[in-house]
Tab-separated table of C-alpha atoms in Angstrom:
chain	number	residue	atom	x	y	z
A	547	UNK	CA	-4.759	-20.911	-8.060
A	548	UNK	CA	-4.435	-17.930	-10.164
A	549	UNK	CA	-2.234	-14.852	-10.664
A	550	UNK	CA	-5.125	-12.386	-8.878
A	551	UNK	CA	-5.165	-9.237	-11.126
A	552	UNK	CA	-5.627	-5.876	-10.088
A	553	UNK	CA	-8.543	-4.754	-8.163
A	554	UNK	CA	-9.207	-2.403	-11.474
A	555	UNK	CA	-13.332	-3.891	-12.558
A	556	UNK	CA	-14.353	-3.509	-9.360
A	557	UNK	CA	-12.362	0.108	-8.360
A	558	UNK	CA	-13.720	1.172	-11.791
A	559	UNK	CA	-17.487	-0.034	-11.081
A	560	UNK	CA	-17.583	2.760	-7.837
A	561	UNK	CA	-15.169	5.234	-9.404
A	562	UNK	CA	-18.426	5.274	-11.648
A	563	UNK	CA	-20.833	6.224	-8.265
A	564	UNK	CA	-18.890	9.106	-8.018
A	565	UNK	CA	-17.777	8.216	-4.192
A	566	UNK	CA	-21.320	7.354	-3.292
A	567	UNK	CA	-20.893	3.798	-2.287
A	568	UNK	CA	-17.645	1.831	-1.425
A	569	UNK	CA	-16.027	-1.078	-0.009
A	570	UNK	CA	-16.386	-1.098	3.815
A	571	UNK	CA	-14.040	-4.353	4.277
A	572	UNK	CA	-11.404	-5.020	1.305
A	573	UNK	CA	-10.160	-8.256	0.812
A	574	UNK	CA	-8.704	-9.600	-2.427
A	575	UNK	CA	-9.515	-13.711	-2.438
A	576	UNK	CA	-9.498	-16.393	-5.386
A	577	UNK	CA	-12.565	-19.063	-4.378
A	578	UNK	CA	-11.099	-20.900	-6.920
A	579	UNK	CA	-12.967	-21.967	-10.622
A	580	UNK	CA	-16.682	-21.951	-9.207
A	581	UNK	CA	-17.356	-21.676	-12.746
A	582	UNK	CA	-16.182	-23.418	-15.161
A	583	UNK	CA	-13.140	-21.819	-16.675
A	584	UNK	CA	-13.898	-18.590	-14.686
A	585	UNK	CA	-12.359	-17.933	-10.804
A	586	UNK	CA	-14.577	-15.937	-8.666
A	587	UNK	CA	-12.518	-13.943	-6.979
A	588	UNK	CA	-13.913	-11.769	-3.764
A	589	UNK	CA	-12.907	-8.613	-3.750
A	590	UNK	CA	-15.087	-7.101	-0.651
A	591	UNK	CA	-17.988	-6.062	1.559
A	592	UNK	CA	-20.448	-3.270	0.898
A	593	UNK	CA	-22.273	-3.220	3.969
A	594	UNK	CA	-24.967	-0.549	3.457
A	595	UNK	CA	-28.826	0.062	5.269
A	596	UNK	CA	-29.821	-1.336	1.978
A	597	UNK	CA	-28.368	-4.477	2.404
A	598	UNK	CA	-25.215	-6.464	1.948
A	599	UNK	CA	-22.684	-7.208	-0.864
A	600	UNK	CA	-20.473	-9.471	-2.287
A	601	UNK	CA	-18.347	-7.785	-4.715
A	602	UNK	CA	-16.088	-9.806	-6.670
A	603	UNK	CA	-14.882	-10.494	-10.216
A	604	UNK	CA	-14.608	-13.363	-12.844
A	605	UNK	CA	-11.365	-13.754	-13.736
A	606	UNK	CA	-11.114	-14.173	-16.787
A	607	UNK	CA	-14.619	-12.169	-17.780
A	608	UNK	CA	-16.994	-14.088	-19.050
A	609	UNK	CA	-17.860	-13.846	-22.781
A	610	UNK	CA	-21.762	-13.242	-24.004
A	611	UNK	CA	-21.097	-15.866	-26.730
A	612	UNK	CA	-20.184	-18.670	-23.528
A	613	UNK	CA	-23.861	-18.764	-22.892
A	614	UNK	CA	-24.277	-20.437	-26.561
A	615	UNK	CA	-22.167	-22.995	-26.113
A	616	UNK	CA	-22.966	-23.573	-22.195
A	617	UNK	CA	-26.318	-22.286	-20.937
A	618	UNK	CA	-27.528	-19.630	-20.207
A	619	UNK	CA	-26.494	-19.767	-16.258
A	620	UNK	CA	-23.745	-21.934	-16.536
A	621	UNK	CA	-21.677	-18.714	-14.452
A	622	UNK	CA	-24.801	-19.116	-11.279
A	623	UNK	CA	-22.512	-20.095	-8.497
A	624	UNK	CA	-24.227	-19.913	-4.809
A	625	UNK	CA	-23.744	-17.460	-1.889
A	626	UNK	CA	-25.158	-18.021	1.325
A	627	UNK	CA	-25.013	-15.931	4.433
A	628	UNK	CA	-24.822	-16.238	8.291
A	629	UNK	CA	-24.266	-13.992	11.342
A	630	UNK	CA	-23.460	-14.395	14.679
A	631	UNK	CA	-26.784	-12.852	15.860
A	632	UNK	CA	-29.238	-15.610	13.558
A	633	UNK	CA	-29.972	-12.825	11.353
A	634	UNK	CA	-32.395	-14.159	8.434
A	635	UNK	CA	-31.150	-13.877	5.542
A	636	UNK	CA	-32.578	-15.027	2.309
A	637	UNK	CA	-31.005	-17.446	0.109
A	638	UNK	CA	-32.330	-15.758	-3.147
A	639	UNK	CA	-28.928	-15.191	-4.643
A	640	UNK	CA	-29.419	-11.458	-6.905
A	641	UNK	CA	-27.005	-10.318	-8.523
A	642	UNK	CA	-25.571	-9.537	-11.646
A	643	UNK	CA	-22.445	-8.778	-13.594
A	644	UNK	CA	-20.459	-7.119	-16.340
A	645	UNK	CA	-19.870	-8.353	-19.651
A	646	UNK	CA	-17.301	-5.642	-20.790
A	647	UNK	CA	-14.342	-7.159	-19.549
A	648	UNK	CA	-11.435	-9.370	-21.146
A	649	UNK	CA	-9.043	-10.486	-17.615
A	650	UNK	CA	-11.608	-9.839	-15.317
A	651	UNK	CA	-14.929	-8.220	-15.135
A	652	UNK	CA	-16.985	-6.561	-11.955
A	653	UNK	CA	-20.470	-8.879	-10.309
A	654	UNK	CA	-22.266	-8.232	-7.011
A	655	UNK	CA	-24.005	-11.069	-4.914
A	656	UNK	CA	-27.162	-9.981	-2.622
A	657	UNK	CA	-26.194	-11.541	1.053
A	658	UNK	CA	-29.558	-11.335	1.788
A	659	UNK	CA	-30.541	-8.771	4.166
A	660	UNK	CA	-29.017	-5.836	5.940
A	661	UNK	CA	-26.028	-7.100	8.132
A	662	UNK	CA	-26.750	-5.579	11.640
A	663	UNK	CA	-24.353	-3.124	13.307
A	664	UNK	CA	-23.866	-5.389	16.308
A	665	UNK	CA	-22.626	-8.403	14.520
A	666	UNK	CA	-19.327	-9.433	15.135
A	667	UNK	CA	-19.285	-12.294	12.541
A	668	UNK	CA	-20.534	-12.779	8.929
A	669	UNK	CA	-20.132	-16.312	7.314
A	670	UNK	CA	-20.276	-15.826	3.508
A	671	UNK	CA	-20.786	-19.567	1.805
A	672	UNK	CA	-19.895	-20.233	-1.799
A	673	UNK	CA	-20.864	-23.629	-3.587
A	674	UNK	CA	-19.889	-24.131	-7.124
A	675	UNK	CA	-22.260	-23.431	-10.218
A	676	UNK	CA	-24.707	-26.565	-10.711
A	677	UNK	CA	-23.482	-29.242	-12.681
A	678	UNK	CA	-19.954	-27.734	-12.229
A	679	UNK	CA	-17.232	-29.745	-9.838
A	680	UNK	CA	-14.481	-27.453	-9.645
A	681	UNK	CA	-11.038	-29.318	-10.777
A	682	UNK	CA	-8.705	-27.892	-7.568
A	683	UNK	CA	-9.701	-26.737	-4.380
A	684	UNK	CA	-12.152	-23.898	-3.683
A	685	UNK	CA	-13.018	-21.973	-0.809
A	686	UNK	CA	-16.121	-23.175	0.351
A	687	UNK	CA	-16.660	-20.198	3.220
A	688	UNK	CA	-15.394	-16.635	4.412
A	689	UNK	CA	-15.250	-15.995	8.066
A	690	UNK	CA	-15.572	-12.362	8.889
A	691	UNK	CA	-14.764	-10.715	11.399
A	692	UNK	CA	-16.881	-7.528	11.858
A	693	UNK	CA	-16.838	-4.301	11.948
A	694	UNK	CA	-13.557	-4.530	9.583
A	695	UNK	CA	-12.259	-7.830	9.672
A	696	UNK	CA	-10.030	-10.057	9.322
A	697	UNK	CA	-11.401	-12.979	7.215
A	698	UNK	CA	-10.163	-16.240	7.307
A	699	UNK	CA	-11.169	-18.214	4.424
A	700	UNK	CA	-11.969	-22.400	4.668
A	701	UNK	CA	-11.403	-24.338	1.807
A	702	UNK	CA	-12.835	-27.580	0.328
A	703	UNK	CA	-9.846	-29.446	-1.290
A	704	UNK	CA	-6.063	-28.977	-0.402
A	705	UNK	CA	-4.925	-25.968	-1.192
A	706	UNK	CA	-1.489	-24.925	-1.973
A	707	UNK	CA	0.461	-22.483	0.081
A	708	UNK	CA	0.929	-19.500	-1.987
């Protein structure tokens, strides 16, 4: 595990929208290296009539010159979403991220679909990028509990207390 940094890539990403969009549940949680040499670490829920969100950030950011030396999606680690209701959501995994960033930079993940008011649980599922086996645990799911949590993470791997 790492020393989580401040929420500052992400807080800065909707200072930028000007109070238009936000977080609607905050949660600040290391997945562990689903990259390689990069954490993914969620920091939230956007859950608009547009559709859901992942925010989170790679800590550290990832450099445009990793690509070279790596591929060009070595950072494409997998999200997958599920409700308590079936809700269909699709698997396409959008998204994108920022490149601007030394400790950590801002990225968004696509659950899928619009996360309906009458849910009362969203199961977010992470798998590592391809090719990539993580070298310590990672959390392989986030259990939600809607409209505003809590969320109780499962993890693949023993993970230290901490």
């Amino acid at each position: 595990m790492i020393s989580i940094p401040p929420r500052t890539a992400t807080d800065a990403y909707f200072a930028e929208r000007d109070g238009s969009r936000r977080l609607d549940i905050v949660f600040d949680i290391d997945l562990g290296e689903l990259v390689e040499g990069h954490h993914v670490v969620a920091r939230g829920l956007e859950l608009s009539e547009a559709g859901g969100l992942l925010h989170y950030e790679f800590v550290p950011g990832v450099r445009d010159e990793e690509a070279d030396s790596k591929g060009s999606f070595f950072w494409y680690w997998m999200l997958s979403a599920e409700d308590d209701l079936g809700t269909d959501y699709a698997g396409h995994n959008n998204g994108g991220f920022d490149r601007k960033g030394v400790r950590a930079v801002h990225g968004s993940r696509q659950l899928g679909g619009v996360v309906p008011r009458s849910a009362r649980r969203l199961s977010v599922s992470f798998e590592p990028a391809w090719g990539w086996t993580p070298p310590g645990p990672w959390c392989r799911r986030l259990d939600v509990a809607l409209p505003d949590g809590p969320v109780t993470e499962v993890w693949r791997g023993r993970r230290e207390a901490g």
